[in-house]
Each structure stands twice: as structure tokens, then as C-alpha cells.
PDB file of C-alpha atoms in Angstrom:
ATOM      1  CA  UNK A  20     144.037  94.178 128.571  1.00  0.00           C
ATOM      2  CA  UNK A  21     146.658  94.092 125.958  1.00  0.00           C
ATOM      3  CA  UNK A  22     148.023  95.682 122.743  1.00  0.00           C
ATOM      4  CA  UNK A  23     150.367  92.408 120.165  1.00  0.00           C
ATOM      5  CA  UNK A  24     152.430  94.657 117.871  1.00  0.00           C
ATOM      6  CA  UNK A  25     153.081  92.376 115.255  1.00  0.00           C
ATOM      7  CA  UNK A  26     156.703  93.388 112.817  1.00  0.00           C
ATOM      8  CA  UNK A  27     157.621  92.079 110.424  1.00  0.00           C
ATOM      9  CA  UNK A  28     159.718  93.023 106.409  1.00  0.00           C
ATOM     10  CA  UNK A  29     156.035  92.597 103.464  1.00  0.00           C
ATOM     11  CA  UNK A  30     155.126  89.174 103.249  1.00  0.00           C
ATOM     12  CA  UNK A  31     156.620  87.881 105.730  1.00  0.00           C
ATOM     13  CA  UNK A  32     154.060  85.682 107.476  1.00  0.00           C
ATOM     14  CA  UNK A  33     152.237  88.892 109.377  1.00  0.00           C
ATOM     15  CA  UNK A  34     148.240  88.622 108.350  1.00  0.00           C
ATOM     16  CA  UNK A  35     148.885  84.548 109.437  1.00  0.00           C
ATOM     17  CA  UNK A  36     150.347  85.239 112.585  1.00  0.00           C
ATOM     18  CA  UNK A  37     148.125  87.363 114.165  1.00  0.00           C
ATOM     19  CA  UNK A  38     145.362  85.659 112.637  1.00  0.00           C
ATOM     20  CA  UNK A  39     146.409  82.525 113.867  1.00  0.00           C
ATOM     21  CA  UNK A  40     147.401  84.105 117.524  1.00  0.00           C
ATOM     22  CA  UNK A  41     143.441  85.413 117.124  1.00  0.00           C
ATOM     23  CA  UNK A  42     142.479  81.876 117.218  1.00  0.00           C
ATOM     24  CA  UNK A  43     144.291  80.245 119.685  1.00  0.00           C
ATOM     25  CA  UNK A  44     143.001  83.073 122.403  1.00  0.00           C
ATOM     26  CA  UNK A  45     140.026  82.614 121.872  1.00  0.00           C
ATOM     27  CA  UNK A  46     140.361  79.243 122.695  1.00  0.00           C
ATOM     28  CA  UNK A  47     142.250  80.046 125.991  1.00  0.00           C
ATOM     29  CA  UNK A  48     140.846  80.626 128.726  1.00  0.00           C
ATOM     30  CA  UNK A  49     140.788  83.976 127.973  1.00  0.00           C
ATOM     31  CA  UNK A  50     138.162  85.844 128.308  1.00  0.00           C
ATOM     32  CA  UNK A  51     138.922  89.241 126.572  1.00  0.00           C
ATOM     33  CA  UNK A  52     136.984  90.286 123.487  1.00  0.00           C
ATOM     34  CA  UNK A  53     140.345  89.412 120.610  1.00  0.00           C
ATOM     35  CA  UNK A  54     140.311  92.160 117.708  1.00  0.00           C
ATOM     36  CA  UNK A  55     142.685  92.457 114.851  1.00  0.00           C
ATOM     37  CA  UNK A  56     143.189  95.872 113.635  1.00  0.00           C
ATOM     38  CA  UNK A  57     144.882  96.071 109.805  1.00  0.00           C
ATOM     39  CA  UNK A  58     145.129  97.657 106.593  1.00  0.00           C
ATOM     40  CA  UNK A  59     142.286  95.175 105.087  1.00  0.00           C
ATOM     41  CA  UNK A  60     139.838  96.247 107.943  1.00  0.00           C
ATOM     42  CA  UNK A  61     139.604 100.636 106.462  1.00  0.00           C
ATOM     43  CA  UNK A  62     140.333  98.956 102.323  1.00  0.00           C
ATOM     44  CA  UNK A  63     143.465 100.565 101.938  1.00  0.00           C
ATOM     45  CA  UNK A  64     145.348  98.930  99.364  1.00  0.00           C
ATOM     46  CA  UNK A  65     148.640  98.229  99.879  1.00  0.00           C
ATOM     47  CA  UNK A  66     150.413  99.139  96.946  1.00  0.00           C
ATOM     48  CA  UNK A  67     148.003 102.661  97.621  1.00  0.00           C
ATOM     49  CA  UNK A  68     148.734 103.158 100.622  1.00  0.00           C
ATOM     50  CA  UNK A  69     153.130 102.737 101.145  1.00  0.00           C
ATOM     51  CA  UNK A  70     152.844 104.900  97.419  1.00  0.00           C
ATOM     52  CA  UNK A  71     154.753 107.766  98.880  1.00  0.00           C
ATOM     53  CA  UNK A  72     155.183 109.101 102.296  1.00  0.00           C
ATOM     54  CA  UNK A  73     153.034 111.344 102.744  1.00  0.00           C
ATOM     55  CA  UNK A  74     150.153 107.859 102.040  1.00  0.00           C
ATOM     56  CA  UNK A  75     152.132 105.686 104.079  1.00  0.00           C
ATOM     57  CA  UNK A  76     152.024 108.701 106.858  1.00  0.00           C
ATOM     58  CA  UNK A  77     148.093 108.697 106.352  1.00  0.00           C
ATOM     59  CA  UNK A  78     148.520 104.262 106.551  1.00  0.00           C
ATOM     60  CA  UNK A  79     149.976 104.848 110.248  1.00  0.00           C
ATOM     61  CA  UNK A  80     147.923 107.356 111.431  1.00  0.00           C
ATOM     62  CA  UNK A  81     144.740 105.791 110.939  1.00  0.00           C
ATOM     63  CA  UNK A  82     145.831 103.029 112.799  1.00  0.00           C
ATOM     64  CA  UNK A  83     147.156 104.974 115.360  1.00  0.00           C
ATOM     65  CA  UNK A  84     144.027 106.634 115.831  1.00  0.00           C
ATOM     66  CA  UNK A  85     141.786 102.782 115.955  1.00  0.00           C
ATOM     67  CA  UNK A  86     144.070 101.803 118.011  1.00  0.00           C
ATOM     68  CA  UNK A  87     143.662 104.301 120.379  1.00  0.00           C
ATOM     69  CA  UNK A  88     140.414 104.684 120.380  1.00  0.00           C
ATOM     70  CA  UNK A  89     139.820 100.470 120.867  1.00  0.00           C
ATOM     71  CA  UNK A  90     143.045  99.568 123.634  1.00  0.00           C
ATOM     72  CA  UNK A  91     141.451  98.968 126.793  1.00  0.00           C
ATOM     73  CA  UNK A  92     140.985  96.164 130.090  1.00  0.00           C
ATOM     74  CA  UNK A  93     138.278  94.621 127.542  1.00  0.00           C
ATOM     75  CA  UNK A  94     140.118  93.924 125.419  1.00  0.00           C
ATOM     76  CA  UNK A  95     143.153  92.141 123.674  1.00  0.00           C
ATOM     77  CA  UNK A  96     144.343  94.562 120.387  1.00  0.00           C
ATOM     78  CA  UNK A  97     146.473  93.053 117.815  1.00  0.00           C
ATOM     79  CA  UNK A  98     148.190  95.401 115.315  1.00  0.00           C
ATOM     80  CA  UNK A  99     148.358  93.713 111.835  1.00  0.00           C
ATOM     81  CA  UNK A 100     151.121  95.760 109.616  1.00  0.00           C
ATOM     82  CA  UNK A 101     154.647  96.287 109.595  1.00  0.00           C
ATOM     83  CA  UNK A 102     154.243  98.351 112.302  1.00  0.00           C
ATOM     84  CA  UNK A 103     158.812  98.625 110.649  1.00  0.00           C
ATOM     85  CA  UNK A 104     159.589 102.055 111.533  1.00  0.00           C
ATOM     86  CA  UNK A 105     160.876 101.905 115.631  1.00  0.00           C
ATOM     87  CA  UNK A 106     159.318 105.376 116.406  1.00  0.00           C
ATOM     88  CA  UNK A 107     156.479 104.769 115.337  1.00  0.00           C
ATOM     89  CA  UNK A 108     155.577 101.558 117.356  1.00  0.00           C
ATOM     90  CA  UNK A 109     156.932 103.261 119.825  1.00  0.00           C
ATOM     91  CA  UNK A 110     153.982 105.508 119.863  1.00  0.00           C
ATOM     92  CA  UNK A 111     151.925 102.329 119.907  1.00  0.00           C
ATOM     93  CA  UNK A 112     153.494 101.238 123.317  1.00  0.00           C
ATOM     94  CA  UNK A 113     152.888 105.075 124.126  1.00  0.00           C
ATOM     95  CA  UNK A 114     149.261 103.626 124.507  1.00  0.00           C
ATOM     96  CA  UNK A 115     149.676 101.144 125.717  1.00  0.00           C
ATOM     97  CA  UNK A 116     150.921 102.649 129.193  1.00  0.00           C
ATOM     98  CA  UNK A 117     148.669 105.533 128.654  1.00  0.00           C
ATOM     99  CA  UNK A 118     146.324 102.517 129.543  1.00  0.00           C
ATOM    100  CA  UNK A 119     147.561 100.487 131.393  1.00  0.00           C
ATOM    101  CA  UNK A 120     147.623  96.729 130.162  1.00  0.00           C
ATOM    102  CA  UNK A 121     150.071  94.605 128.613  1.00  0.00           C
ATOM    103  CA  UNK A 122     152.232  94.911 125.699  1.00  0.00           C
ATOM    104  CA  UNK A 123     154.567  92.753 123.648  1.00  0.00           C
ATOM    105  CA  UNK A 124     156.059  92.649 119.821  1.00  0.00           C
ATOM    106  CA  UNK A 125     154.909  89.906 117.652  1.00  0.00           C
ATOM    107  CA  UNK A 126     158.172  89.469 115.376  1.00  0.00           C
ATOM    108  CA  UNK A 127     157.975  87.412 112.447  1.00  0.00           C
ATOM    109  CA  UNK A 128     161.632  87.021 111.780  1.00  0.00           C
ATOM    110  CA  UNK A 129     161.963  86.069 107.617  1.00  0.00           C
ATOM    111  CA  UNK A 130     164.760  86.556 104.820  1.00  0.00           C
ATOM    112  CA  UNK A 131     165.079  89.251 102.050  1.00  0.00           C
ATOM    113  CA  UNK A 132     164.968  85.613  99.771  1.00  0.00           C
ATOM    114  CA  UNK A 133     162.606  84.677 101.772  1.00  0.00           C
ATOM    115  CA  UNK A 134     159.974  87.205 101.539  1.00  0.00           C
ATOM    116  CA  UNK A 135     160.265  88.086  97.882  1.00  0.00           C
ATOM    117  CA  UNK A 136     159.458  84.749  96.715  1.00  0.00           C
ATOM    118  CA  UNK A 137     156.886  84.744  98.862  1.00  0.00           C
ATOM    119  CA  UNK A 138     155.089  88.366  97.451  1.00  0.00           C
ATOM    120  CA  UNK A 139     155.844  86.825  94.323  1.00  0.00           C
ATOM    121  CA  UNK A 140     153.754  83.320  94.272  1.00  0.00           C
ATOM    122  CA  UNK A 141     150.749  85.308  95.310  1.00  0.00           C
ATOM    123  CA  UNK A 142     151.814  88.265  92.453  1.00  0.00           C
ATOM    124  CA  UNK A 143     151.116  85.173  90.806  1.00  0.00           C
ATOM    125  CA  UNK A 144     147.965  83.619  92.190  1.00  0.00           C
ATOM    126  CA  UNK A 145     145.777  86.750  91.684  1.00  0.00           C
ATOM    127  CA  UNK A 146     146.314  87.633  95.631  1.00  0.00           C
ATOM    128  CA  UNK A 147     147.339  91.059  97.082  1.00  0.00           C
ATOM    129  CA  UNK A 148     151.304  91.709  96.152  1.00  0.00           C
ATOM    130  CA  UNK A 149     153.588  95.249  95.973  1.00  0.00           C
ATOM    131  CA  UNK A 150     154.924  96.484  93.221  1.00  0.00           C
ATOM    132  CA  UNK A 151     158.621  95.427  93.168  1.00  0.00           C
ATOM    133  CA  UNK A 152     159.262  99.298  93.549  1.00  0.00           C
ATOM    134  CA  UNK A 153     157.669  99.290  96.700  1.00  0.00           C
ATOM    135  CA  UNK A 154     158.200  95.564  98.042  1.00  0.00           C
ATOM    136  CA  UNK A 155     162.264  97.017  98.452  1.00  0.00           C
ATOM    137  CA  UNK A 156     161.888 100.599  99.359  1.00  0.00           C
ATOM    138  CA  UNK A 157     160.390  99.115 102.251  1.00  0.00           C
ATOM    139  CA  UNK A 158     163.373  96.100 102.722  1.00  0.00           C
ATOM    140  CA  UNK A 159     165.100  98.616 102.991  1.00  0.00           C
ATOM    141  CA  UNK A 160     164.123 100.902 105.272  1.00  0.00           C
ATOM    142  CA  UNK A 161     162.480  98.017 107.481  1.00  0.00           C
ATOM    143  CA  UNK A 162     164.697  99.108 111.040  1.00  0.00           C
ATOM    144  CA  UNK A 163     164.598  95.518 112.768  1.00  0.00           C
ATOM    145  CA  UNK A 164     163.541  94.736 116.357  1.00  0.00           C
ATOM    146  CA  UNK A 165     165.266  95.602 119.391  1.00  0.00           C
ATOM    147  CA  UNK A 166     164.620  93.425 122.495  1.00  0.00           C
ATOM    148  CA  UNK A 167     166.722  96.179 124.481  1.00  0.00           C
ATOM    149  CA  UNK A 168     164.159  98.928 123.473  1.00  0.00           C
ATOM    150  CA  UNK A 169     161.176  99.168 125.369  1.00  0.00           C
ATOM    151  CA  UNK A 170     158.741  98.909 122.643  1.00  0.00           C
ATOM    152  CA  UNK A 171     159.994  96.502 121.384  1.00  0.00           C
ATOM    153  CA  UNK A 172     159.889  94.237 124.629  1.00  0.00           C
ATOM    154  CA  UNK A 173     159.437  91.868 125.194  1.00  0.00           C
ATOM    155  CA  UNK A 174     159.339  90.478 122.011  1.00  0.00           C
ATOM    156  CA  UNK A 175     158.454  87.235 121.026  1.00  0.00           C
ATOM    157  CA  UNK A 176     160.196  85.756 117.458  1.00  0.00           C
ATOM    158  CA  UNK A 177     158.665  83.713 114.898  1.00  0.00           C
ATOM    159  CA  UNK A 178     160.036  81.664 112.038  1.00  0.00           C
ATOM    160  CA  UNK A 179     158.187  81.720 109.325  1.00  0.00           C
ATOM    161  CA  UNK A 180     161.147  79.731 106.261  1.00  0.00           C
ATOM    162  CA  UNK A 181     161.389  77.055 109.042  1.00  0.00           C
ATOM    163  CA  UNK A 182     157.934  75.863 110.655  1.00  0.00           C
ATOM    164  CA  UNK A 183     154.714  76.838 109.645  1.00  0.00           C
ATOM    165  CA  UNK A 184     152.942  79.243 111.089  1.00  0.00           C
ATOM    166  CA  UNK A 185     149.932  78.140 113.046  1.00  0.00           C
ATOM    167  CA  UNK A 186     148.795  77.636 116.284  1.00  0.00           C
ATOM    168  CA  UNK A 187     151.099  75.591 117.870  1.00  0.00           C
ATOM    169  CA  UNK A 188     153.785  77.870 116.855  1.00  0.00           C
ATOM    170  CA  UNK A 189     155.690  77.690 119.633  1.00  0.00           C
ATOM    171  CA  UNK A 190     156.103  82.231 119.126  1.00  0.00           C
ATOM    172  CA  UNK A 191     152.115  81.901 119.120  1.00  0.00           C
ATOM    173  CA  UNK A 192     152.306  79.694 122.475  1.00  0.00           C
ATOM    174  CA  UNK A 193     154.188  81.698 124.625  1.00  0.00           C
ATOM    175  CA  UNK A 194     152.414  85.334 123.231  1.00  0.00           C
ATOM    176  CA  UNK A 195     149.351  82.999 124.389  1.00  0.00           C
ATOM    177  CA  UNK A 196     150.848  82.471 128.015  1.00  0.00           C
ATOM    178  CA  UNK A 197     152.147  85.787 128.583  1.00  0.00           C
ATOM    179  CA  UNK A 198     148.958  87.935 127.653  1.00  0.00           C
ATOM    180  CA  UNK A 199     147.128  85.264 129.076  1.00  0.00           C
ATOM    181  CA  UNK A 200     148.680  84.588 132.582  1.00  0.00           C
ATOM    182  CA  UNK A 201     147.820  85.532 135.728  1.00  0.00           C
ATOM    183  CA  UNK A 202     149.635  88.948 136.694  1.00  0.00           C
ATOM    184  CA  UNK A 203     150.503  89.495 140.864  1.00  0.00           C
ATOM    185  CA  UNK A 204     153.049  89.952 143.133  1.00  0.00           C
ATOM    186  CA  UNK A 205     154.963  87.095 142.360  1.00  0.00           C
ATOM    187  CA  UNK A 206     154.391  87.083 138.750  1.00  0.00           C
ATOM    188  CA  UNK A 207     158.767  89.087 137.617  1.00  0.00           C
ATOM    189  CA  UNK A 208     158.130  88.237 133.899  1.00  0.00           C
ATOM    190  CA  UNK A 209     154.798  89.706 133.466  1.00  0.00           C
ATOM    191  CA  UNK A 210     154.731  93.649 132.952  1.00  0.00           C
ATOM    192  CA  UNK A 211     151.790  95.767 132.999  1.00  0.00           C
ATOM    193  CA  UNK A 212     152.569  98.916 131.790  1.00  0.00           C
ATOM    194  CA  UNK A 213     151.700 102.417 134.168  1.00  0.00           C
ATOM    195  CA  UNK A 214     149.907 105.288 132.889  1.00  0.00           C
ATOM    196  CA  UNK A 215     152.834 108.521 133.634  1.00  0.00           C
ATOM    197  CA  UNK A 216     151.095 111.870 133.325  1.00  0.00           C
ATOM    198  CA  UNK A 217     153.382 112.244 130.284  1.00  0.00           C
ATOM    199  CA  UNK A 218     150.738 109.612 128.300  1.00  0.00           C
ATOM    200  CA  UNK A 219     148.014 110.772 130.368  1.00  0.00           C
ATOM    201  CA  UNK A 220     148.662 113.784 128.795  1.00  0.00           C
ATOM    202  CA  UNK A 221     149.337 112.012 124.995  1.00  0.00           C
ATOM    203  CA  UNK A 222     145.949 109.922 125.262  1.00  0.00           C
ATOM    204  CA  UNK A 223     143.840 112.945 126.444  1.00  0.00           C
ATOM    205  CA  UNK A 224     145.343 115.509 122.889  1.00  0.00           C
ATOM    206  CA  UNK A 225     144.983 112.384 120.598  1.00  0.00           C
ATOM    207  CA  UNK A 226     140.993 111.673 121.500  1.00  0.00           C
ATOM    208  CA  UNK A 227     139.746 114.797 120.138  1.00  0.00           C
ATOM    209  CA  UNK A 228     139.500 116.867 123.974  1.00  0.00           C
ATOM    210  CA  UNK A 229     142.001 119.160 123.070  1.00  0.00           C
ATOM    211  CA  UNK A 230     140.565 119.890 119.777  1.00  0.00           C
ATOM    212  CA  UNK A 231     136.576 119.533 120.307  1.00  0.00           C
ATOM    213  CA  UNK A 232     137.908 122.147 123.780  1.00  0.00           C
ATOM    214  CA  UNK A 233     139.364 124.801 121.851  1.00  0.00           C
ATOM    215  CA  UNK A 234     136.882 125.019 119.118  1.00  0.00           C
ATOM    216  CA  UNK A 235     134.232 124.998 121.227  1.00  0.00           C
ATOM    217  CA  UNK A 236     135.643 127.702 123.811  1.00  0.00           C
ATOM    218  CA  UNK A 237     135.970 129.529 120.422  1.00  0.00           C
ATOM    219  CA  UNK A 238     132.728 130.092 119.587  1.00  0.00           C
ATOM    220  CA  UNK A 239     131.767 131.127 122.577  1.00  0.00           C
ATOM    221  CA  UNK A 240     134.466 134.015 121.947  1.00  0.00           C
ATOM    222  CA  UNK A 241     133.225 134.338 118.348  1.00  0.00           C
ATOM    223  CA  UNK A 242     129.691 135.229 120.093  1.00  0.00           C
ATOM    224  CA  UNK A 243     130.156 137.580 122.132  1.00  0.00           C
ATOM    225  CA  UNK A 244     132.761 139.523 120.633  1.00  0.00           C
ATOM    226  CA  UNK A 245     129.379 140.216 117.993  1.00  0.00           C
ATOM    227  CA  UNK A 246     126.630 140.076 120.211  1.00  0.00           C
ATOM    228  CA  UNK A 247     129.233 144.218 121.224  1.00  0.00           C
ATOM    229  CA  UNK A 248     129.646 144.172 118.495  1.00  0.00           C
ATOM    230  CA  UNK A 249     125.563 144.814 118.145  1.00  0.00           C
ATOM    231  CA  UNK A 250     124.920 146.481 120.554  1.00  0.00           C
ATOM    232  CA  UNK A 251     126.410 149.746 119.073  1.00  0.00           C
ATOM    233  CA  UNK A 252     128.807 150.490 123.243  1.00  0.00           C
ATOM    234  CA  UNK A 253     125.104 150.284 124.300  1.00  0.00           C
ATOM    235  CA  UNK A 254     124.196 148.206 127.043  1.00  0.00           C
ATOM    236  CA  UNK A 255     124.727 144.125 126.539  1.00  0.00           C
ATOM    237  CA  UNK A 256     121.525 141.504 127.039  1.00  0.00           C
ATOM    238  CA  UNK A 257     122.431 137.503 128.367  1.00  0.00           C
ATOM    239  CA  UNK A 258     124.177 136.214 125.022  1.00  0.00           C
ATOM    240  CA  UNK A 259     121.579 132.930 124.066  1.00  0.00           C
ATOM    241  CA  UNK A 260     125.108 130.120 122.681  1.00  0.00           C
ATOM    242  CA  UNK A 261     122.215 127.455 122.157  1.00  0.00           C
ATOM    243  CA  UNK A 262     119.595 125.444 123.211  1.00  0.00           C
ATOM    244  CA  UNK A 263     120.140 123.906 126.001  1.00  0.00           C
ATOM    245  CA  UNK A 264     122.841 125.829 126.709  1.00  0.00           C
ATOM    246  CA  UNK A 265     124.162 128.539 129.456  1.00  0.00           C
ATOM    247  CA  UNK A 266     123.739 132.049 128.949  1.00  0.00           C
ATOM    248  CA  UNK A 267     126.316 134.327 128.417  1.00  0.00           C
ATOM    249  CA  UNK A 268     126.149 137.500 131.430  1.00  0.00           C
ATOM    250  CA  UNK A 269     128.310 140.185 130.997  1.00  0.00           C
ATOM    251  CA  UNK A 270     127.399 143.977 131.923  1.00  0.00           C
ATOM    252  CA  UNK A 271     130.326 145.642 130.506  1.00  0.00           C
ATOM    253  CA  UNK A 272     132.212 145.601 127.169  1.00  0.00           C
ATOM    254  CA  UNK A 273     134.976 143.000 127.250  1.00  0.00           C
ATOM    255  CA  UNK A 274     138.034 143.662 125.009  1.00  0.00           C
ATOM    256  CA  UNK A 275     139.527 141.608 122.475  1.00  0.00           C
ATOM    257  CA  UNK A 276     142.195 140.019 124.502  1.00  0.00           C
ATOM    258  CA  UNK A 277     140.876 139.958 127.997  1.00  0.00           C
ATOM    259  CA  UNK A 278     138.516 137.173 126.637  1.00  0.00           C
ATOM    260  CA  UNK A 279     141.656 135.101 124.731  1.00  0.00           C
ATOM    261  CA  UNK A 280     143.556 135.738 128.519  1.00  0.00           C
ATOM    262  CA  UNK A 281     140.667 134.012 129.872  1.00  0.00           C
ATOM    263  CA  UNK A 282     140.098 131.369 127.153  1.00  0.00           C
ATOM    264  CA  UNK A 283     143.574 130.490 127.533  1.00  0.00           C
ATOM    265  CA  UNK A 284     143.734 130.079 131.743  1.00  0.00           C
ATOM    266  CA  UNK A 285     140.298 128.778 131.940  1.00  0.00           C
ATOM    267  CA  UNK A 286     142.179 125.352 128.236  1.00  0.00           C
ATOM    268  CA  UNK A 287     145.490 125.366 131.176  1.00  0.00           C
ATOM    269  CA  UNK A 288     142.832 124.694 133.925  1.00  0.00           C
ATOM    270  CA  UNK A 289     141.046 121.989 131.957  1.00  0.00           C
ATOM    271  CA  UNK A 290     143.814 119.956 131.244  1.00  0.00           C
ATOM    272  CA  UNK A 291     146.124 120.226 134.338  1.00  0.00           C
ATOM    273  CA  UNK A 292     142.737 118.780 136.075  1.00  0.00           C
ATOM    274  CA  UNK A 293     141.602 116.338 133.971  1.00  0.00           C
ATOM    275  CA  UNK A 294     145.438 115.052 135.087  1.00  0.00           C
ATOM    276  CA  UNK A 295     144.607 113.871 138.684  1.00  0.00           C
ATOM    277  CA  UNK A 296     140.349 114.661 138.470  1.00  0.00           C
ATOM    278  CA  UNK A 297     137.524 113.498 136.130  1.00  0.00           C
ATOM    279  CA  UNK A 298     138.421 113.842 132.021  1.00  0.00           C
ATOM    280  CA  UNK A 299     137.734 117.222 129.808  1.00  0.00           C
ATOM    281  CA  UNK A 300     135.092 117.496 128.009  1.00  0.00           C
ATOM    282  CA  UNK A 301     134.544 115.485 124.623  1.00  0.00           C
ATOM    283  CA  UNK A 302     131.588 116.628 123.550  1.00  0.00           C
ATOM    284  CA  UNK A 303     131.209 120.255 121.638  1.00  0.00           C
ATOM    285  CA  UNK A 304     128.813 121.624 124.044  1.00  0.00           C
ATOM    286  CA  UNK A 305     129.996 120.300 127.991  1.00  0.00           C
ATOM    287  CA  UNK A 306     132.696 122.165 126.501  1.00  0.00           C
ATOM    288  CA  UNK A 307     130.698 125.403 125.921  1.00  0.00           C
ATOM    289  CA  UNK A 308     129.068 125.148 128.539  1.00  0.00           C
ATOM    290  CA  UNK A 309     132.273 124.295 131.216  1.00  0.00           C
ATOM    291  CA  UNK A 310     133.537 127.242 130.115  1.00  0.00           C
ATOM    292  CA  UNK A 311     130.643 129.679 129.726  1.00  0.00           C
ATOM    293  CA  UNK A 312     130.034 129.056 133.301  1.00  0.00           C
ATOM    294  CA  UNK A 313     133.747 130.112 134.021  1.00  0.00           C
ATOM    295  CA  UNK A 314     132.710 133.208 132.770  1.00  0.00           C
ATOM    296  CA  UNK A 315     129.957 133.856 134.452  1.00  0.00           C
ATOM    297  CA  UNK A 316     132.102 132.906 137.613  1.00  0.00           C
ATOM    298  CA  UNK A 317     135.707 135.139 136.085  1.00  0.00           C
ATOM    299  CA  UNK A 318     133.143 138.282 135.399  1.00  0.00           C
ATOM    300  CA  UNK A 319     131.500 138.330 138.504  1.00  0.00           C
ATOM    301  CA  UNK A 320     128.369 138.575 137.797  1.00  0.00           C
ATOM    302  CA  UNK A 321     127.289 135.002 139.288  1.00  0.00           C
ATOM    303  CA  UNK A 322     126.020 136.603 142.546  1.00  0.00           C
TER     304      UNK A 322
END
């Protein structure tokens, strides 16, 4: 039903805000399942995750993939992380648009001095904290959300250094109201993102279907090439590619260029069909079955 992106400087109260928001939603009339996705869900250490750019990129990829798998119209996903890069928030917004759900950003607006103080207090208590080098780097690179950007809107601001972060905080109450408000023709202040062809194609690739299709079709091509090489110009019998899968029936030698052309056309046609019809195959056997049927039909061996 919704995707909530929580962002803010390191040690700005984001995790506390995420917990309070989840509790407030569970206590409301919301019937959807509420889930928080954060670094601790994957046992990721904050200093190691932000030690260098490859590690940080990997962290964002892990969280984004989990969001992509989790967003639906049956739950509310809260992403509790820095989410400090506007390009990354745009990617999350695209996932929400592709799923056709509500989206909002909860910004923990806390000054650097307060964040630095809270980080030091956590370190003194032996709690999870950033080391000074990483903390200063993250503070310097933080890109503040702007409500004029569609991927930062609607934007709810929470000032944790002035007020205690709790379920009754104004920003938390406003987010709950926005997420649970009934949307109809009269609701102009509730935005339900609508999927487009571009975002549907993105989800198709992100869901790993394209990878499975590419790998499965290549395995079929390899099986044909190997069978033809073993026949040494002789007649070909049916080529088996696995139990429960149809055989490849070709009565003539088919060159690799032709096979590659057929493979490219098949992948293109399947991708185009998925945008307006049934989704593409998400597992290897389904992709192989479809490709073999396509080859048998194109090579004219099916009556």
C-alpha cells in the first residue's frame, strides 16, 4: 500500500522514528502489514558498510533489492537508512511508482552538532556508533530532501532535537494520517503513484526475470550447438534439454548466427508482451519451455 523513506544525517533519530511510526500504524485502523527494512535486518555493520564507496554501493543495493521484493498493495514498507543521496531516493520512488502505491519521505531534520553529540554519547555507552572519519564524510555528503522534487514529496519533517520522538509527534501523526486516509475522487492531498511502461520494464529487469531469460535461452542454444557438433553433419534426433521439458526438433543444421538471431528476437518479443499482458517467466524451466516452443515453431517442425 505504501513506501515510507526515512532520511537524515547519521544519528539523527531515524531508527527511533521508524519504530514509533510502525507502532503508530499498528495501533491505527491500518489493516496492512507494517515492516521496517534497515541495515540491522541484514546484520550489516554501519562502519564497514560506509567504509568506502563499493561497500556503500553494496549496502544500497541490498536494501533496494529487499524493497523491490517487498513492496506491494498489501503492506507498508518503512526504509530506515541514511537515504542521503537524492538519486537513490529517486530509485526508491520509482519502485513505489512501479507498484502503484503511496509514497512519502519522513525527514529527521537535526543539526550536525546534535548528531555529532548523539553519536559520541552512543560510543560512550558502547552502542553502535560511527567512527569520526566516516561520520564527518557522511555529514558532508548528505543531500537534503526538497519537497519540490517528486521523489521527496510529500515530505514530512521531524525535529528530533526539539521534541522527543514518539508516536504522538506531529510528523508521525501526519504520516499515519496520510498513509491511512481513504483515497477517492475527492482526495486531492493523497498521491497514489501510477505505474508507467518505463517503470514496469524496470521492475521486470530488477526482479531478475531478464537474467533468468538470458541464461536459460543461452543454455538451449548451447545444447543445440553441442548436439550438432556431435552429429558431424548427420541427421539430428530430438534434443533433450531436461526432464519435463519439450524436446528440440530440428531436421536441418542451424548455424550459430541464426540461433543467436532467433534468441534475440524471442527475448525482445517476450519483454514487449510482458508490458501489456502476462508477466515474463521468472524461472529457468519456464523460460526454456517457451524458447523451445518458439524455436520449433519458427523452424517449421511443428505441424
